[in-house]
Structure formats: C-alpha cells, structure tokens
mmCIF file of C-alpha atoms in Angstrom:
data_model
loop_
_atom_site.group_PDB
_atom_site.id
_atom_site.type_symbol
_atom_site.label_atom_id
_atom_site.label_comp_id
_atom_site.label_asym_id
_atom_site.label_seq_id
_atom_site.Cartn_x
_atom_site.Cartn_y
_atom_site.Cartn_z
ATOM 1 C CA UNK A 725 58.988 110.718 46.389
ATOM 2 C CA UNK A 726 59.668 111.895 49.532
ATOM 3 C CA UNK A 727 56.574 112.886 51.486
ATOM 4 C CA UNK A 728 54.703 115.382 53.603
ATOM 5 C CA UNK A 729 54.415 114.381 57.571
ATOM 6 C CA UNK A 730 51.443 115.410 59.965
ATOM 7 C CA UNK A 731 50.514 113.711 63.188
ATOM 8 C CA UNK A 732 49.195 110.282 63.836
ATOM 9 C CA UNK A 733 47.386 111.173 66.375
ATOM 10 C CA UNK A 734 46.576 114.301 68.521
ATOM 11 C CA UNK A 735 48.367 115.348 71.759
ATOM 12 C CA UNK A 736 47.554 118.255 74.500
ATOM 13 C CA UNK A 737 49.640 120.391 76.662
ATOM 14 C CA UNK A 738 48.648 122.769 79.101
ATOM 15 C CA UNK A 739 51.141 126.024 80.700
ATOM 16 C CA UNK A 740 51.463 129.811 80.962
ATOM 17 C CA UNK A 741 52.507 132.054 78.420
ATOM 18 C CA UNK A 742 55.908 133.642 78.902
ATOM 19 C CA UNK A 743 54.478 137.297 78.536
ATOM 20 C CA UNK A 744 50.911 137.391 79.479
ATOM 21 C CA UNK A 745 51.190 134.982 82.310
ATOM 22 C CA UNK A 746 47.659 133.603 81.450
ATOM 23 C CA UNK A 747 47.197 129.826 81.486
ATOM 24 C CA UNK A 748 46.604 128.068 78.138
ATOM 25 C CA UNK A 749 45.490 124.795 76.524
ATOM 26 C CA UNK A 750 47.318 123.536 73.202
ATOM 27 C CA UNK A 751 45.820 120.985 71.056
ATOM 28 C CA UNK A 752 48.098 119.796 68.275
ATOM 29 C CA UNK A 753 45.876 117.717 65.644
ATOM 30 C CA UNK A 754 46.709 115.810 62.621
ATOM 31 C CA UNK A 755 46.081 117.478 58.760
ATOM 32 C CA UNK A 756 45.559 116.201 55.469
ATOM 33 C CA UNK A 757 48.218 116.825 52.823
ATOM 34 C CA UNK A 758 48.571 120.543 51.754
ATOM 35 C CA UNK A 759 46.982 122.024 54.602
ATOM 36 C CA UNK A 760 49.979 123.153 55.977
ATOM 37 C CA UNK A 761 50.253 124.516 59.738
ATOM 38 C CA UNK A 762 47.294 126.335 61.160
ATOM 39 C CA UNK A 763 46.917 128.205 64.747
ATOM 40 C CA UNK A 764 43.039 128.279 65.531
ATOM 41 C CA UNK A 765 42.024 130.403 68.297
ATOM 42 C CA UNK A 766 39.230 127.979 69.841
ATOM 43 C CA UNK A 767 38.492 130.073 72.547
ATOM 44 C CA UNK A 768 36.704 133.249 70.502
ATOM 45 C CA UNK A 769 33.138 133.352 70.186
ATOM 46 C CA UNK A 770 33.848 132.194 66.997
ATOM 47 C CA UNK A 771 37.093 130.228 66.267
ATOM 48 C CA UNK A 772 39.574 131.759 63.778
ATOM 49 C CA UNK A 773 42.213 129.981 61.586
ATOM 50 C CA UNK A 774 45.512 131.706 61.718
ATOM 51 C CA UNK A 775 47.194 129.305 58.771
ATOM 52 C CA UNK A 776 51.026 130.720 59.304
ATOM 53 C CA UNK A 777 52.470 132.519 56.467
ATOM 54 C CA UNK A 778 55.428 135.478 56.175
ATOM 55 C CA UNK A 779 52.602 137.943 55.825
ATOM 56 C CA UNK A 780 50.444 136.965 58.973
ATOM 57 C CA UNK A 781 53.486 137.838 61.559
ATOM 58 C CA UNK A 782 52.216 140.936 62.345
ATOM 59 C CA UNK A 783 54.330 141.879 65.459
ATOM 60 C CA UNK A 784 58.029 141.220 66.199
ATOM 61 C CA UNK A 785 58.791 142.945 69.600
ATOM 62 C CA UNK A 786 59.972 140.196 71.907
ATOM 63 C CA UNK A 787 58.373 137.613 70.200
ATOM 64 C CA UNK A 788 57.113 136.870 66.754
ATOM 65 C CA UNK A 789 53.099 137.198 66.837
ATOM 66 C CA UNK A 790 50.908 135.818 63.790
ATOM 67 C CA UNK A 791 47.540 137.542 63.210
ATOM 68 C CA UNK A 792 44.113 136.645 61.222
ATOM 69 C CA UNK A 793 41.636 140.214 61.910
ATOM 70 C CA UNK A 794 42.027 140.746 65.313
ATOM 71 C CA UNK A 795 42.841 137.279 66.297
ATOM 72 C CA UNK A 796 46.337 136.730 67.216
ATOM 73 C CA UNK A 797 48.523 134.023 68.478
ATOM 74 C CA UNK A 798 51.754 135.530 70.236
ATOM 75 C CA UNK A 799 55.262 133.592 70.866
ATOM 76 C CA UNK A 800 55.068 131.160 68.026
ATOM 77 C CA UNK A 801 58.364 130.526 67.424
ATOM 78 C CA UNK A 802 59.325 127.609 69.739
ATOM 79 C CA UNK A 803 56.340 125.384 68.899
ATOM 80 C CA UNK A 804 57.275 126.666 65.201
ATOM 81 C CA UNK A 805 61.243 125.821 65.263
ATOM 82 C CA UNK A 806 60.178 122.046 67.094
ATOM 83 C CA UNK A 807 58.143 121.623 63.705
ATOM 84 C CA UNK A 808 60.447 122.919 61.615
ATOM 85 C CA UNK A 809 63.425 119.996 63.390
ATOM 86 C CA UNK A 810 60.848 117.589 62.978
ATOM 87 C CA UNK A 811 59.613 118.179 58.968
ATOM 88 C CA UNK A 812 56.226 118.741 60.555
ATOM 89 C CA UNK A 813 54.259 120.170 57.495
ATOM 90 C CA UNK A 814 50.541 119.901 58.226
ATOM 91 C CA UNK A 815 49.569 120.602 61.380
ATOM 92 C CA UNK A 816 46.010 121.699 63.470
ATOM 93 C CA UNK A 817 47.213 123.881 66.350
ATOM 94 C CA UNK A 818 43.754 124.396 68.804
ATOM 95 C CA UNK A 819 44.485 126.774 71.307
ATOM 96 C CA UNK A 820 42.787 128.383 74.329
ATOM 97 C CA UNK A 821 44.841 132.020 74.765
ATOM 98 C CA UNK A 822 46.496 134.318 72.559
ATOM 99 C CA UNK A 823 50.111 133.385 73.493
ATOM 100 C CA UNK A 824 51.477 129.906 73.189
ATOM 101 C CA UNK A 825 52.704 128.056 76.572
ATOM 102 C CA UNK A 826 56.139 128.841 77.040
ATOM 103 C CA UNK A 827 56.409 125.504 78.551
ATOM 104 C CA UNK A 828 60.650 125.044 79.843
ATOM 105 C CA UNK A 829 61.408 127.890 77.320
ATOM 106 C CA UNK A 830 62.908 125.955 74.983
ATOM 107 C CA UNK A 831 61.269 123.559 72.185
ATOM 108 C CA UNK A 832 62.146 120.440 73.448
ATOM 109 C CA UNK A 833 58.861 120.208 75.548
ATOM 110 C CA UNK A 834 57.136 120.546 71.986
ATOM 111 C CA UNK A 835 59.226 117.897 70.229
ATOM 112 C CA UNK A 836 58.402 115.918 73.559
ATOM 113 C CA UNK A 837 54.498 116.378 72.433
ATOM 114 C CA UNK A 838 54.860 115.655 68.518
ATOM 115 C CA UNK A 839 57.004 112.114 68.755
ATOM 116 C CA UNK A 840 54.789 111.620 71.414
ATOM 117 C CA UNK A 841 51.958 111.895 69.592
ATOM 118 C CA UNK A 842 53.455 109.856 66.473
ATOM 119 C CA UNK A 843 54.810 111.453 62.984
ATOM 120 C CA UNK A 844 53.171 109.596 59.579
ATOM 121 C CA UNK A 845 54.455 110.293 55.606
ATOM 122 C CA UNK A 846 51.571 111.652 53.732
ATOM 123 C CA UNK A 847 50.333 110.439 49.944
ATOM 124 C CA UNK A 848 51.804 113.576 48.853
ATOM 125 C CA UNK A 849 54.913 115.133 47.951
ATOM 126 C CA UNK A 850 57.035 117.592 50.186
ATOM 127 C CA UNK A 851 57.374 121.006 48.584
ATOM 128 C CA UNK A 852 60.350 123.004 49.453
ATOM 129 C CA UNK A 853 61.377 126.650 48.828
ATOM 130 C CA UNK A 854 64.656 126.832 47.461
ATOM 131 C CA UNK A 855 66.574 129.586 47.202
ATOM 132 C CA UNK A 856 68.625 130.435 43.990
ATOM 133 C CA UNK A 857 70.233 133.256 44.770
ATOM 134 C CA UNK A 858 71.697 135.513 48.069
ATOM 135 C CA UNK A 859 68.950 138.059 49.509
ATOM 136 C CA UNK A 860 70.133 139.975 52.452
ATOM 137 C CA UNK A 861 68.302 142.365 55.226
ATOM 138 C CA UNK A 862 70.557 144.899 56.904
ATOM 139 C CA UNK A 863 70.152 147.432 59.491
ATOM 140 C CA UNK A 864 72.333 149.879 61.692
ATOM 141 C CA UNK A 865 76.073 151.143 61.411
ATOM 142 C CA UNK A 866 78.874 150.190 63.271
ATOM 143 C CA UNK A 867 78.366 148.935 66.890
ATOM 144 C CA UNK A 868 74.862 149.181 65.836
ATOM 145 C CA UNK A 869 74.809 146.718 62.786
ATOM 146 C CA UNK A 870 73.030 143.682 62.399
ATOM 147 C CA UNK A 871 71.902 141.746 59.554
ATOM 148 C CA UNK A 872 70.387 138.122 58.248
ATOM 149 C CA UNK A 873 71.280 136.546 55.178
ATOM 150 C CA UNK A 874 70.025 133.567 53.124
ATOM 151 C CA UNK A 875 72.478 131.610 50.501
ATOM 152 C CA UNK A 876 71.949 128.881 48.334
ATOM 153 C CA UNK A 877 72.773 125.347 49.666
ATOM 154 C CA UNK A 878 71.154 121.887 48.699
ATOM 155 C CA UNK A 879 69.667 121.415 52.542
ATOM 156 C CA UNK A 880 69.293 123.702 55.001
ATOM 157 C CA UNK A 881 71.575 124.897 58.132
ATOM 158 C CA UNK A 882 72.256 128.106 59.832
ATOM 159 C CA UNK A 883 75.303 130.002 61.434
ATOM 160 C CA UNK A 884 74.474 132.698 63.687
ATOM 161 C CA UNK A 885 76.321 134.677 65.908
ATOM 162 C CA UNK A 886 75.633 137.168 68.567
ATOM 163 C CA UNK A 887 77.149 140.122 70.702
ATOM 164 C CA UNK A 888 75.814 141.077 74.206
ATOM 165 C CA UNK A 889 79.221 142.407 75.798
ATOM 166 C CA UNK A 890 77.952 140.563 79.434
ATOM 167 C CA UNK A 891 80.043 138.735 81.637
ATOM 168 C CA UNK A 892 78.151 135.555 81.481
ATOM 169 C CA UNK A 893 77.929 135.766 77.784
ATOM 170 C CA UNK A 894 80.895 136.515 76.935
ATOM 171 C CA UNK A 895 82.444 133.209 78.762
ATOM 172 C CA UNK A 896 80.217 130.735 76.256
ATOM 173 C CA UNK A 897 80.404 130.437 72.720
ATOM 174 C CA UNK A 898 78.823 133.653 70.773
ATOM 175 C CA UNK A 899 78.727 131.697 67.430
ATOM 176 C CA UNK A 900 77.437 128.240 65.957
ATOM 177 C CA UNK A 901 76.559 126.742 62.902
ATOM 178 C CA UNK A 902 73.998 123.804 62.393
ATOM 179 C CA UNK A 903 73.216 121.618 59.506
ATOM 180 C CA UNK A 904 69.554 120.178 59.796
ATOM 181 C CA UNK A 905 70.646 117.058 57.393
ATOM 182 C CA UNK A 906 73.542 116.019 59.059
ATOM 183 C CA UNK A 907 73.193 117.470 62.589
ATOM 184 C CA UNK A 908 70.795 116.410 65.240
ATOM 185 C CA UNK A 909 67.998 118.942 65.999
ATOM 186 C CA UNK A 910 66.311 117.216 69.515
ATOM 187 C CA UNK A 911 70.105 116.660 70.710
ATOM 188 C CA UNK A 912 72.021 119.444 69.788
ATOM 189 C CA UNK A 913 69.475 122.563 69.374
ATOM 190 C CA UNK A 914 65.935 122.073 70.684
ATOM 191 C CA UNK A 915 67.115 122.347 74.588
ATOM 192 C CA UNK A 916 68.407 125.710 74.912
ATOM 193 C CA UNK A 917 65.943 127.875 76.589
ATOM 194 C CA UNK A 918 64.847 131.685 75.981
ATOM 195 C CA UNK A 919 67.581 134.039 78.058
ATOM 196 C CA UNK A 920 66.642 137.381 79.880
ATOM 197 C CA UNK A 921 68.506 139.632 82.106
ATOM 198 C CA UNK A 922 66.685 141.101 85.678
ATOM 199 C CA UNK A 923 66.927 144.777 84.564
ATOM 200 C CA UNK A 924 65.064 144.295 81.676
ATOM 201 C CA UNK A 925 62.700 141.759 83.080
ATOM 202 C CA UNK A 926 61.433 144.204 85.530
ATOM 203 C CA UNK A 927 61.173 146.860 83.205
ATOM 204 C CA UNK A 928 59.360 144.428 80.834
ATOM 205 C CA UNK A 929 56.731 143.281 83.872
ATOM 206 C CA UNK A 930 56.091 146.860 84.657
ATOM 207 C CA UNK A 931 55.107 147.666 80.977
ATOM 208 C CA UNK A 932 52.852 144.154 81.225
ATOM 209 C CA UNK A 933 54.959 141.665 79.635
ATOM 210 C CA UNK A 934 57.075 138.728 80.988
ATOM 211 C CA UNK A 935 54.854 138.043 83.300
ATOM 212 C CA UNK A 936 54.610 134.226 82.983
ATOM 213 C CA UNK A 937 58.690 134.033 83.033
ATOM 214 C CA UNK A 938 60.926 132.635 85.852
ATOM 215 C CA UNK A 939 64.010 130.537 86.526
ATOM 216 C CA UNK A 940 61.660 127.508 85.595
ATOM 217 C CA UNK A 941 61.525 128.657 81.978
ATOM 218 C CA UNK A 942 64.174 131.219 81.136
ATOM 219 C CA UNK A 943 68.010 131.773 81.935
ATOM 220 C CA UNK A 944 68.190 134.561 83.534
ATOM 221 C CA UNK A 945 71.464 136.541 84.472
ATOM 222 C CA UNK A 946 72.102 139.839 86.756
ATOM 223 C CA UNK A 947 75.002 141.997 85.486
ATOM 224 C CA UNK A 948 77.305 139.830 86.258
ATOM 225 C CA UNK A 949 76.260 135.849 86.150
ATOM 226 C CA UNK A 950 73.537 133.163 85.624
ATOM 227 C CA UNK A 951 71.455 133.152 88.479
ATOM 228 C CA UNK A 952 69.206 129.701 87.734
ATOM 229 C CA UNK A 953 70.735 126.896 89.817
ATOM 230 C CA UNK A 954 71.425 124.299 87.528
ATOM 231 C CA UNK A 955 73.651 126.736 84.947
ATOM 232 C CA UNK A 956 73.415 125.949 81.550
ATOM 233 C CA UNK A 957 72.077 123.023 79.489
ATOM 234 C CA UNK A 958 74.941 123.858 76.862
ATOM 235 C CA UNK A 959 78.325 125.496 77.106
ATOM 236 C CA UNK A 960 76.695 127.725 74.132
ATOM 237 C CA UNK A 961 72.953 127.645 74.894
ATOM 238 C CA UNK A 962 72.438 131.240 74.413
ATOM 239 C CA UNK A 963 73.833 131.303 70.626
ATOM 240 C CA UNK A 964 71.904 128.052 70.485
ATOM 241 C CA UNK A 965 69.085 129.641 71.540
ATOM 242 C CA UNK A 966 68.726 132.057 68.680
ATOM 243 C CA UNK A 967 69.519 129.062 66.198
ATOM 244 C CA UNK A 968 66.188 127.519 67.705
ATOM 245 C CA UNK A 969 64.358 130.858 67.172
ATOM 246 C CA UNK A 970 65.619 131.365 63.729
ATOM 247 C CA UNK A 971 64.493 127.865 62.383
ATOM 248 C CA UNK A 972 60.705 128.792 64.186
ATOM 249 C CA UNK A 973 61.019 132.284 62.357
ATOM 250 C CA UNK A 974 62.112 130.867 58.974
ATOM 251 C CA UNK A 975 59.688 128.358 58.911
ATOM 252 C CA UNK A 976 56.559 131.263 59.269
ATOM 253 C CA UNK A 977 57.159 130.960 55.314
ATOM 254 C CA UNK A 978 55.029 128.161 55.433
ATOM 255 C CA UNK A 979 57.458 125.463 53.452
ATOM 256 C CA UNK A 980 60.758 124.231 54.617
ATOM 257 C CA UNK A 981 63.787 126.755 53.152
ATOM 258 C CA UNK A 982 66.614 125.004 50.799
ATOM 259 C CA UNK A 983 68.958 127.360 52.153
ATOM 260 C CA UNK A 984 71.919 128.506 53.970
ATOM 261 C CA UNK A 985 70.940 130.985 56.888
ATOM 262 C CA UNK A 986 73.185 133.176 58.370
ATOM 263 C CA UNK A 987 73.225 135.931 60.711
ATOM 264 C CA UNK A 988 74.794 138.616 62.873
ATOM 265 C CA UNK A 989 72.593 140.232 65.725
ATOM 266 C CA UNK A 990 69.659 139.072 64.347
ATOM 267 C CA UNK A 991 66.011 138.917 65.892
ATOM 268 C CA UNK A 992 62.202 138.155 65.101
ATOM 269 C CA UNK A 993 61.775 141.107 63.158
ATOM 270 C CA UNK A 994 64.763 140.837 60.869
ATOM 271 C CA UNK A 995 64.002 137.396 60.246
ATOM 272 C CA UNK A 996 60.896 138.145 58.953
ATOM 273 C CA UNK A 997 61.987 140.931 57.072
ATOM 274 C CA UNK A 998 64.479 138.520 55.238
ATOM 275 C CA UNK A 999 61.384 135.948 54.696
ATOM 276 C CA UNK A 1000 59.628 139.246 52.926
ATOM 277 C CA UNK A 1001 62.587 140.083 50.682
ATOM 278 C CA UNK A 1002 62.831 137.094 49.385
ATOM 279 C CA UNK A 1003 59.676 136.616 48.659
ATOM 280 C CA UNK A 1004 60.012 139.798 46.851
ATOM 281 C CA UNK A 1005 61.767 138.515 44.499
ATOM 282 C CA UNK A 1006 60.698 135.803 42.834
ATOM 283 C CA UNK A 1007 63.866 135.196 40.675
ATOM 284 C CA UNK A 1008 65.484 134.405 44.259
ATOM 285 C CA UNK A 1009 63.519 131.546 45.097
ATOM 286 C CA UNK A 1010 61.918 128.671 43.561
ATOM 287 C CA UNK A 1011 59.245 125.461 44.706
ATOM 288 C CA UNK A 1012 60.902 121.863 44.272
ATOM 289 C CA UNK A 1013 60.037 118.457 45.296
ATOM 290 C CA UNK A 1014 61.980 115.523 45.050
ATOM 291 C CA UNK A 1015 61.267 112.347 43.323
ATOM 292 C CA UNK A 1016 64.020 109.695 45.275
ATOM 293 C CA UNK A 1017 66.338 109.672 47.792
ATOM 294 C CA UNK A 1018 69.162 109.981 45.331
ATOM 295 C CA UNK A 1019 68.182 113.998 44.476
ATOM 296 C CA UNK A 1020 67.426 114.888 48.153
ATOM 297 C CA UNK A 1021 70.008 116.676 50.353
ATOM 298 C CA UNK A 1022 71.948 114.417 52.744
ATOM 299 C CA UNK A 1023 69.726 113.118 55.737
ATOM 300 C CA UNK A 1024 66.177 114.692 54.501
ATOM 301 C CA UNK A 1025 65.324 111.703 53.251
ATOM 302 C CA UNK A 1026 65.510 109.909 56.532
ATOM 303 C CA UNK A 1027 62.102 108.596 58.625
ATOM 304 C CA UNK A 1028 60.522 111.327 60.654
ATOM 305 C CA UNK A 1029 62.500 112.011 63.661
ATOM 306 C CA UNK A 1030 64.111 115.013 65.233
ATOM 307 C CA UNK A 1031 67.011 115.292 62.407
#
C-alpha cells in the first residue's frame, strides 16, 4: 500500500513573522499514523491544538489564519504548501507566536527543515480526497472577476494565472501549470517568495501589519520595477508564487486532493471557499487509498522527497 509519512526526527527554526514582526520559535515533531497535521500554540498558559482542517481557517485577509477558541496561528500557508510538496501527512507543529516565521518568504526554508529532519513511511495507508466531479467558487464581474476551480484528475496539479496590470509583472509569465507527480516541487515551485508593492506596504504597516517584511523576505516592486537587488529567483516567480500558496491553502483540507486545480485571480479566501464547497457536497468528493504502485497516479508512489 502506499503509506502515510511523518518525521524521523524533530527539527527547530527560529524568525519573525511577516505581519506582526514578533520573533518566533517553530518546532516541527514527528506523529503517529492518522494524526494528521497539528499547530499547538506552546506559548499560552495552557497549550492549544489547532489540528488544520477547512473549517478552522478562520481569517483570509493577507494570509490564511487557522483558529482553535481564541488561539490562532496566522500565515500558515508556506509551512503548509512545503508539506503538501513533500506528502507530509502527520505532523506536530510547536510554536512560540501566533504567526508562523516567514523565514525567506518562500517555502523552501521549510522543505530545508523537513528533509533535514528526515521523512519515514508509516504502517498505515495514505488516504486521499478525490474529487469526482467539477465544483467551482466565483466572484465579481468583468475586470472584477475571479474564480477557483477543482476538476477531476488521477494526481494532482494546478494552473493558475494572475492579472496585476504592473510594469514588472507584466514582463514575467502571468500563468503556469504544475503537476505534483511528474513535476518537481523543491526545484520548480517551493523558491518563489511572497511579492508586495511599497504603496501598499506602507499602508499595510500603518494599519499594523507587514511589519516583519523586507527585501530579505519579500519581492517588492515600486510602480514601476523590482527593487530587491538580486531580481528574481524565476522568470515567473510571482505566478509561481501563488501556485505555492494554493497547494498550502488546498492542503488546510487536511488530506492530499486527487484533483485538478485551477484558477484565475484567486487568493486565500477563495481557496478556502472552494475547499468548503466541495465539502458541501459530498457526491463531489470521495476518500481512496491505494493498494500498489500499479493504481497510484504517476510519481506518488515514489520515496519521500520533494516531488
């Protein structure tokens, strides 16, 4: 069968989150089989699980924040998408703050961490949500309209594609698709960093946010061009980018998605909004497993690695 994967041992990392600029401590600890991934606020009086789920994202704006009470664990989706290109499914996540380090803004500093710290196959079958049928989330009209779609496809990859009308934007590649079976996640995906633009950063520290973000972990343009020295990492990193966040949104479901992903303008909160449709309807969707390599989709089969 093919099998579950955790850590074989734990690893630490220490940063800043991106918005609240506070300095943090990140424990990532093995789990035993079926225990799936599970943020636990160590430094409250009394620690709190946050076990991810589509239900516990409980704010969107910016970031995609997952809450237990009123415990809650912002910017998730970087550590998430690293787990989600490494078949990570159980998974202790100890931290010290409620925001995640942002680290070099992308996820490769957390798939860095978990190879580091070893991947192992579990006595236990891998459980995937596959989707049977399309479900689609749209919103606006015209100039305004965006929307996120999942199909079904016997593995998983996404094609996004996005529309910022700037300059430096407009010069790279606004659309990408990427298979997780047949493409390479750690090469091709995990390195593109988070993007802002000064206007809105200012206007983003003066309301209190942003204010762990800087050319060390962000691209960051003016009106006109990328200010950060050493340009970009890929001639498309931006588009890239929002592949990487997708995958970390997607995979708040809380089991690896048998599906094709696409999208159009897309962000945090329409991905979860798709993960909440579809879960609305349980004709769409269905738990599988798979017995041998034979009935798996091309390349999930593989050892644990970055895909």
């Amino acid at each position: 069968m093919l099998q579950q994967r955790t850590l074989k041992t734990l690893t630490r990392a220490v940063g800043v989150g991106l918005h609240s600029g506070q300095r943090v401590e990140l424990t990532l600890r093995p789990a035993q089989p079926d225990t799936g991934i599970v943020f636990r606020r160590i430094d409250l009086p009394e620690p709190v699980d946050i076990p991810i789920s589509a239900e516990a994202v409980t704010d969107t704006r910016m970031a995609s924040t997952i809450s237990c009470g009123q415990a809650k664990v912002h910017t998730v989706e970087h550590l998430m998408s690293a787990c989600a290109g490494l078949g990570i499914d159980n998974l202790y996540i100890d931290i010290t703050a409620e925001e995640v380090p942002i680290l070099d803004g992308s996820s490769a500093s957390f798939v860095f961490l978990l190879q580091s710290a070893g991947i192992t196959l579990q006595n236990a079958p891998k459980k995937w949500i596959r989707v049977t049928r399309p479900v689609q989330i749209s919103q606006g009209e015209g100039t305004d309209a965006k929307w996120a779609r999942l199909d079904p496809y016997h593995g998983f990859k996404l094609r996004f594609e996005i529309d910022f009308a700037h300059p430096a934007v407009d010069s790279t590649g606004q659309c990408v698709e990427f298979d997780l079976g047949t493409g390479n996640y750690s090469r091709d995906i995990a390195r593109a960093r988070t993007f802002g633009f000064t206007k809105d950063v200012e206007m983003m520290r003066a309301n209190g946010l942003a204010l762990g973000g800087g050319l060390d972990n962000a691209i960051v343009m003016d009106d006109y061009k990328v200010l950060n020295a050493d340009g970009l990492r890929y001639d498309d990193e931006f588009v890239k980018h929002k592949i990487l966040d997708a995958m970390g949104d997607l995979y708040l479901l809380g089991k690896p998605l048998l599906a094709a992903y696409s999208a159009f303008r897309s962000g945090h909160a329409l991905n979860n909004l798709l993960l909440r449709e579809l879960l609305r309807q349980p004709d769409a969707w269905e738990v599988v497993t798979f017995e041998n390599d034979r009935q798996a989709p091309v390349g999930f089969a593989q050892p644990a690695r970055a895909w």
